Amino acid sequence: MATQDLEDAIQTFQIEKEVLIEAPLDIVWESVLAELGPEGQMPDGTPMPFVLEAFPGGRWFRDLGENRGHLWGHVQVIKPPTLIEIVGPMFMSYPATNH
């Protein structure tokens, strides 16, 4: 039973991506925000624009118009030009239960 409790308790993960970019830090920061926002793309290059409100508590969501869309998370920490932490449901696209 203890193993099941432990498995139920572990529900977070961390995604990191390290890329060497030869550009000034402020240009890289703006590019990352653009990629997380209006210039977002699916792996095949299909546009998938998002709205990123780049301030603590700001939303990261896909606006489908007419009050429709998907909330992916909230900005928990932002320290330009080096850190942005987003928390939330991310790509969970099914109703959550037992919360």
XYZ file of C-alpha atoms in Angstrom:
99
model
C 0.000 0.000 0.000
C 2.879 2.398 0.734
C 4.126 2.056 -2.860
C 0.738 3.098 -4.223
C 0.693 6.129 -1.902
C 4.155 7.143 -3.144
C 3.117 6.746 -6.791
C 0.012 8.856 -6.166
C 2.095 11.581 -4.502
C 4.575 11.995 -7.387
C 2.750 14.115 -9.940
C 5.318 16.680 -11.044
C 8.136 16.741 -13.539
C 10.653 19.226 -14.805
C 11.443 19.940 -18.438
C 14.794 21.450 -19.332
C 16.327 22.135 -22.700
C 19.863 23.391 -23.122
C 20.871 25.009 -26.410
C 24.016 26.970 -27.237
C 22.999 30.181 -28.988
C 25.472 32.747 -30.223
C 23.418 35.896 -29.650
C 23.081 38.575 -26.990
C 21.079 37.495 -23.946
C 18.314 40.079 -24.465
C 17.732 38.869 -28.042
C 17.577 35.234 -26.870
C 15.119 36.165 -24.084
C 12.774 37.932 -26.513
C 13.029 34.980 -28.918
C 12.096 32.484 -26.196
C 9.094 34.596 -25.166
C 8.035 34.845 -28.814
C 8.326 31.065 -29.256
C 6.243 30.461 -26.126
C 3.763 33.064 -27.363
C 2.610 34.249 -30.775
C 5.325 32.489 -32.800
C 4.670 29.025 -31.309
C 4.718 26.055 -33.675
C 3.898 22.368 -33.599
C 6.791 19.961 -34.334
C 5.809 19.827 -38.013
C 5.970 23.629 -38.327
C 2.216 24.227 -38.193
C 1.550 27.507 -36.361
C 0.260 27.079 -32.809
C 0.251 30.594 -31.369
C -0.171 31.183 -27.654
C -0.666 34.187 -25.433
C 2.017 34.592 -22.770
C 1.438 37.263 -20.162
C 5.067 37.684 -19.092
C 4.585 38.766 -15.468
C 4.090 36.890 -12.169
C 0.619 35.349 -12.212
C 0.301 35.869 -15.953
C -1.441 33.231 -18.025
C 0.009 31.047 -20.757
C -2.861 29.979 -22.950
C -4.042 29.219 -26.452
C -6.730 31.648 -27.541
C -9.138 30.049 -30.023
C -11.369 33.128 -30.195
C -14.989 33.602 -29.135
C -14.066 32.953 -25.460
C -12.666 29.511 -26.307
C -9.183 28.190 -25.631
C -6.850 26.133 -23.457
C -5.056 27.265 -20.310
C -1.584 25.724 -20.197
C -0.230 27.405 -17.101
C 0.597 30.489 -15.081
C 3.888 32.353 -14.762
C 5.110 31.555 -11.278
C 8.529 33.215 -11.478
C 9.996 35.541 -14.065
C 13.432 37.124 -13.797
C 14.291 38.602 -17.192
C 16.430 37.807 -19.017
C 17.383 34.501 -17.403
C 14.424 32.683 -15.840
C 10.763 31.945 -16.448
C 8.891 29.260 -14.509
C 5.441 28.221 -15.669
C 3.181 26.012 -13.546
C -0.180 24.550 -14.344
C -2.009 21.843 -16.212
C 0.273 22.253 -19.285
C -0.956 19.855 -21.973
C -3.591 18.014 -19.926
C -6.540 18.062 -22.302
C -8.983 15.929 -20.361
C -11.102 16.741 -17.316
C -9.188 16.271 -14.082
C -10.922 14.381 -11.275
C -10.313 14.086 -7.545
C -8.814 17.556 -7.185
